Amino acid sequence: MAAYLIDAGTDIACVGIWDAGLPPAERPIEGEALNASAARGEVLPIHTSADGSYLLRILVEEPFVPPEGQRFVTLEREFGLELRLGTALVGGCEDFQNPRPEGGAGLVSGVMALLLMVAAFWSRRRLARTGYGALHRRYQSALEAAHPPTIVLELHRVEGPLPGGSGALEDTPGA
């Protein structure tokens, strides 16, 4: 249905995805408070073990098929994430409900992700109507093959609740 490639930066060794409609908290959410939010399905934190920039591939209602020659390992677990608005922000967890976002790559990435999702939707509709669409799809495929994602998330709508939680890049077998 939809796929996005988003660059998310972190200064606390944790990137995540959360509902864009959550209000700011009184103070930054971290540590046990972040774990409690994750358990409630408000945020899906991914502990990276290092600060920096991570390329996330977000797939909505479609499975991930790794390009030939690229190896990926998976967490054998599903996590619940409640997106009441149906719109998500992706970025450094330091910006999750932060009343004063760090202003670094995390917030910028989250806002850019939101803008890119809207732009991608309209761009796909426009490109589907032109001969340029096939050329653009080949370009996107080549770009994605040249820069594989660090983290891939598949988002699927489910009726029943799934447990929240968090993941870590270290949790993947062979990592």
mmCIF file of C-alpha atoms in Angstrom, residues 2-164:
data_model
loop_
_atom_site.group_PDB
_atom_site.id
_atom_site.type_symbol
_atom_site.label_atom_id
_atom_site.label_comp_id
_atom_site.label_asym_id
_atom_site.label_seq_id
_atom_site.Cartn_x
_atom_site.Cartn_y
_atom_site.Cartn_z
ATOM 1 C CA ALA A 2 2.694 2.516 1.002
ATOM 2 C CA ALA A 3 6.406 2.555 1.779
ATOM 3 C CA TYR A 4 8.606 5.296 3.217
ATOM 4 C CA LEU A 5 12.362 5.639 3.694
ATOM 5 C CA ILE A 6 13.062 7.962 6.637
ATOM 6 C CA ASP A 7 16.350 9.110 8.148
ATOM 7 C CA ALA A 8 15.967 9.378 11.952
ATOM 8 C CA GLY A 9 18.663 10.747 14.222
ATOM 9 C CA THR A 10 19.117 10.223 17.933
ATOM 10 C CA ASP A 11 21.269 11.639 20.710
ATOM 11 C CA ILE A 12 20.149 9.024 23.270
ATOM 12 C CA ALA A 13 20.754 5.796 21.303
ATOM 13 C CA CYS A 14 17.030 5.234 20.699
ATOM 14 C CA VAL A 15 14.836 5.914 17.667
ATOM 15 C CA GLY A 16 11.129 5.315 17.576
ATOM 16 C CA ILE A 17 7.734 5.751 16.014
ATOM 17 C CA TRP A 18 4.688 7.243 17.748
ATOM 18 C CA ASP A 19 1.264 8.811 17.190
ATOM 19 C CA ALA A 20 1.548 12.351 15.813
ATOM 20 C CA GLY A 21 -1.489 13.414 17.857
ATOM 21 C CA LEU A 22 -0.042 12.796 21.317
ATOM 22 C CA PRO A 23 0.180 16.023 23.331
ATOM 23 C CA PRO A 24 3.481 17.222 24.828
ATOM 24 C CA ALA A 25 4.280 16.014 28.333
ATOM 25 C CA GLU A 26 5.256 18.303 31.209
ATOM 26 C CA ARG A 27 8.862 17.129 30.986
ATOM 27 C CA PRO A 28 10.880 14.901 28.636
ATOM 28 C CA ILE A 29 9.906 11.224 28.737
ATOM 29 C CA GLU A 30 12.829 8.865 29.245
ATOM 30 C CA GLY A 31 13.900 5.803 31.197
ATOM 31 C CA GLU A 32 11.055 4.070 33.022
ATOM 32 C CA ALA A 33 8.482 6.595 31.760
ATOM 33 C CA LEU A 34 9.473 5.764 28.155
ATOM 34 C CA ASN A 35 9.201 2.034 28.958
ATOM 35 C CA ALA A 36 5.723 2.580 30.456
ATOM 36 C CA SER A 37 4.608 4.499 27.333
ATOM 37 C CA ALA A 38 5.984 1.673 25.184
ATOM 38 C CA ALA A 39 4.102 -0.941 27.241
ATOM 39 C CA ARG A 40 0.869 1.030 26.633
ATOM 40 C CA GLY A 41 1.553 1.058 22.872
ATOM 41 C CA GLU A 42 2.042 4.840 22.678
ATOM 42 C CA VAL A 43 5.564 4.588 21.256
ATOM 43 C CA LEU A 44 7.713 1.858 19.737
ATOM 44 C CA PRO A 45 11.277 2.599 20.872
ATOM 45 C CA ILE A 46 14.143 0.863 19.114
ATOM 46 C CA HIS A 47 17.312 0.949 21.201
ATOM 47 C CA THR A 48 20.271 1.317 18.876
ATOM 48 C CA SER A 49 23.181 1.166 21.381
ATOM 49 C CA ALA A 50 24.695 4.240 19.729
ATOM 50 C CA ASP A 51 23.843 7.827 18.872
ATOM 51 C CA GLY A 52 23.625 8.751 15.227
ATOM 52 C CA SER A 53 21.470 8.536 12.158
ATOM 53 C CA TYR A 54 19.467 5.450 11.194
ATOM 54 C CA LEU A 55 17.635 4.781 7.950
ATOM 55 C CA LEU A 56 14.169 3.337 8.615
ATOM 56 C CA ARG A 57 11.999 1.699 5.984
ATOM 57 C CA ILE A 58 8.339 1.955 7.006
ATOM 58 C CA LEU A 59 5.917 -0.317 5.144
ATOM 59 C CA VAL A 60 2.177 0.195 5.586
ATOM 60 C CA GLU A 61 -0.028 -2.838 4.897
ATOM 61 C CA GLU A 62 2.617 -4.583 2.793
ATOM 62 C CA PRO A 63 5.326 -7.146 3.573
ATOM 63 C CA PHE A 64 9.047 -6.460 3.388
ATOM 64 C CA VAL A 65 10.909 -8.341 0.701
ATOM 65 C CA PRO A 66 14.656 -7.754 1.016
ATOM 66 C CA PRO A 67 16.483 -6.982 -2.209
ATOM 67 C CA GLU A 68 18.577 -9.820 -3.550
ATOM 68 C CA GLY A 69 21.976 -9.954 -1.879
ATOM 69 C CA GLN A 70 20.935 -7.992 1.212
ATOM 70 C CA ARG A 71 20.598 -9.900 4.475
ATOM 71 C CA PHE A 72 18.181 -8.879 7.213
ATOM 72 C CA VAL A 73 17.375 -10.483 10.534
ATOM 73 C CA THR A 74 14.023 -10.110 12.255
ATOM 74 C CA LEU A 75 12.698 -9.921 15.762
ATOM 75 C CA GLU A 76 10.317 -12.821 16.110
ATOM 76 C CA ARG A 77 7.740 -10.675 17.882
ATOM 77 C CA GLU A 78 4.914 -8.306 17.008
ATOM 78 C CA PHE A 79 4.439 -5.035 18.863
ATOM 79 C CA GLY A 80 1.284 -3.017 19.299
ATOM 80 C CA LEU A 81 1.355 0.693 18.426
ATOM 81 C CA GLU A 82 -1.778 2.796 18.695
ATOM 82 C CA LEU A 83 -2.022 5.479 16.018
ATOM 83 C CA ARG A 84 -5.299 7.202 16.852
ATOM 84 C CA LEU A 85 -4.871 9.793 14.102
ATOM 85 C CA GLY A 86 -3.466 7.267 11.661
ATOM 86 C CA THR A 87 -0.374 9.471 11.335
ATOM 87 C CA ALA A 88 2.986 8.690 12.875
ATOM 88 C CA LEU A 89 6.143 10.598 13.707
ATOM 89 C CA VAL A 90 9.520 8.915 13.411
ATOM 90 C CA GLY A 91 12.624 10.253 15.092
ATOM 91 C CA GLY A 92 14.884 10.160 18.098
ATOM 92 C CA CYS A 93 13.017 9.079 21.244
ATOM 93 C CA GLU A 94 14.355 12.213 22.940
ATOM 94 C CA ASP A 95 11.599 14.045 21.041
ATOM 95 C CA PHE A 96 8.737 11.721 22.036
ATOM 96 C CA GLN A 97 6.175 14.051 23.671
ATOM 97 C CA ASN A 98 9.035 16.380 24.624
ATOM 98 C CA PRO A 99 7.677 19.834 25.603
ATOM 99 C CA ARG A 100 10.884 21.341 24.187
ATOM 100 C CA PRO A 101 12.157 19.079 21.411
ATOM 101 C CA GLU A 102 15.890 18.793 21.117
ATOM 102 C CA GLY A 103 15.679 20.601 17.808
ATOM 103 C CA GLY A 104 18.145 18.129 16.421
ATOM 104 C CA ALA A 105 17.707 15.514 13.761
ATOM 105 C CA GLY A 106 15.012 13.656 15.700
ATOM 106 C CA LEU A 107 12.337 16.347 15.534
ATOM 107 C CA VAL A 108 13.348 17.409 12.064
ATOM 108 C CA SER A 109 13.178 13.793 10.913
ATOM 109 C CA GLY A 110 9.785 13.310 12.526
ATOM 110 C CA VAL A 111 8.306 16.427 10.968
ATOM 111 C CA MET A 112 9.978 15.655 7.665
ATOM 112 C CA ALA A 113 8.596 12.121 7.812
ATOM 113 C CA LEU A 114 5.101 13.473 8.211
ATOM 114 C CA LEU A 115 5.589 15.886 5.329
ATOM 115 C CA LEU A 116 7.192 13.184 3.200
ATOM 116 C CA MET A 117 4.272 10.830 3.813
ATOM 117 C CA VAL A 118 1.813 13.445 2.568
ATOM 118 C CA ALA A 119 4.063 14.399 -0.361
ATOM 119 C CA ALA A 120 4.622 10.737 -1.262
ATOM 120 C CA PHE A 121 0.888 10.097 -1.346
ATOM 121 C CA TRP A 122 0.231 12.982 -3.731
ATOM 122 C CA SER A 123 3.360 12.253 -5.736
ATOM 123 C CA ARG A 124 2.334 8.607 -6.240
ATOM 124 C CA ARG A 125 -1.090 9.689 -7.421
ATOM 125 C CA ARG A 126 0.428 12.186 -9.858
ATOM 126 C CA LEU A 127 3.155 9.843 -11.101
ATOM 127 C CA ALA A 128 0.709 7.011 -11.661
ATOM 128 C CA ARG A 129 -0.966 9.178 -14.304
ATOM 129 C CA THR A 130 2.184 9.977 -16.287
ATOM 130 C CA GLY A 131 4.789 8.093 -18.315
ATOM 131 C CA TYR A 132 7.338 9.462 -15.864
ATOM 132 C CA GLY A 133 6.015 7.058 -13.207
ATOM 133 C CA ALA A 134 7.965 4.036 -14.474
ATOM 134 C CA LEU A 135 11.211 6.021 -14.615
ATOM 135 C CA HIS A 136 10.674 7.328 -11.098
ATOM 136 C CA ARG A 137 9.973 3.828 -9.744
ATOM 137 C CA ARG A 138 13.237 2.541 -11.302
ATOM 138 C CA TYR A 139 15.115 5.463 -9.729
ATOM 139 C CA GLN A 140 13.585 4.741 -6.294
ATOM 140 C CA SER A 141 14.500 1.042 -6.576
ATOM 141 C CA ALA A 142 18.115 1.880 -7.446
ATOM 142 C CA LEU A 143 18.343 4.414 -4.614
ATOM 143 C CA GLU A 144 16.973 1.933 -2.079
ATOM 144 C CA ALA A 145 19.367 -0.778 -3.277
ATOM 145 C CA ALA A 146 22.323 1.609 -2.899
ATOM 146 C CA HIS A 147 21.297 2.692 0.621
ATOM 147 C CA PRO A 148 19.709 -0.239 2.458
ATOM 148 C CA PRO A 149 17.749 0.583 5.599
ATOM 149 C CA THR A 150 19.111 -0.063 9.074
ATOM 150 C CA ILE A 151 15.644 -0.828 10.467
ATOM 151 C CA VAL A 152 12.504 -2.029 8.698
ATOM 152 C CA LEU A 153 9.054 -1.707 10.259
ATOM 153 C CA GLU A 154 5.912 -3.283 8.828
ATOM 154 C CA LEU A 155 2.727 -1.551 10.005
ATOM 155 C CA HIS A 156 -0.476 -3.566 9.735
ATOM 156 C CA ARG A 157 -3.920 -2.706 11.074
ATOM 157 C CA VAL A 158 -5.256 -5.283 13.526
ATOM 158 C CA GLU A 159 -8.542 -5.532 15.393
ATOM 159 C CA GLY A 160 -7.351 -7.017 18.665
ATOM 160 C CA PRO A 161 -4.833 -5.394 20.965
ATOM 161 C CA LEU A 162 -1.206 -6.426 20.708
ATOM 162 C CA PRO A 163 1.182 -5.933 23.616
ATOM 163 C CA GLY A 164 3.352 -2.847 23.461
#
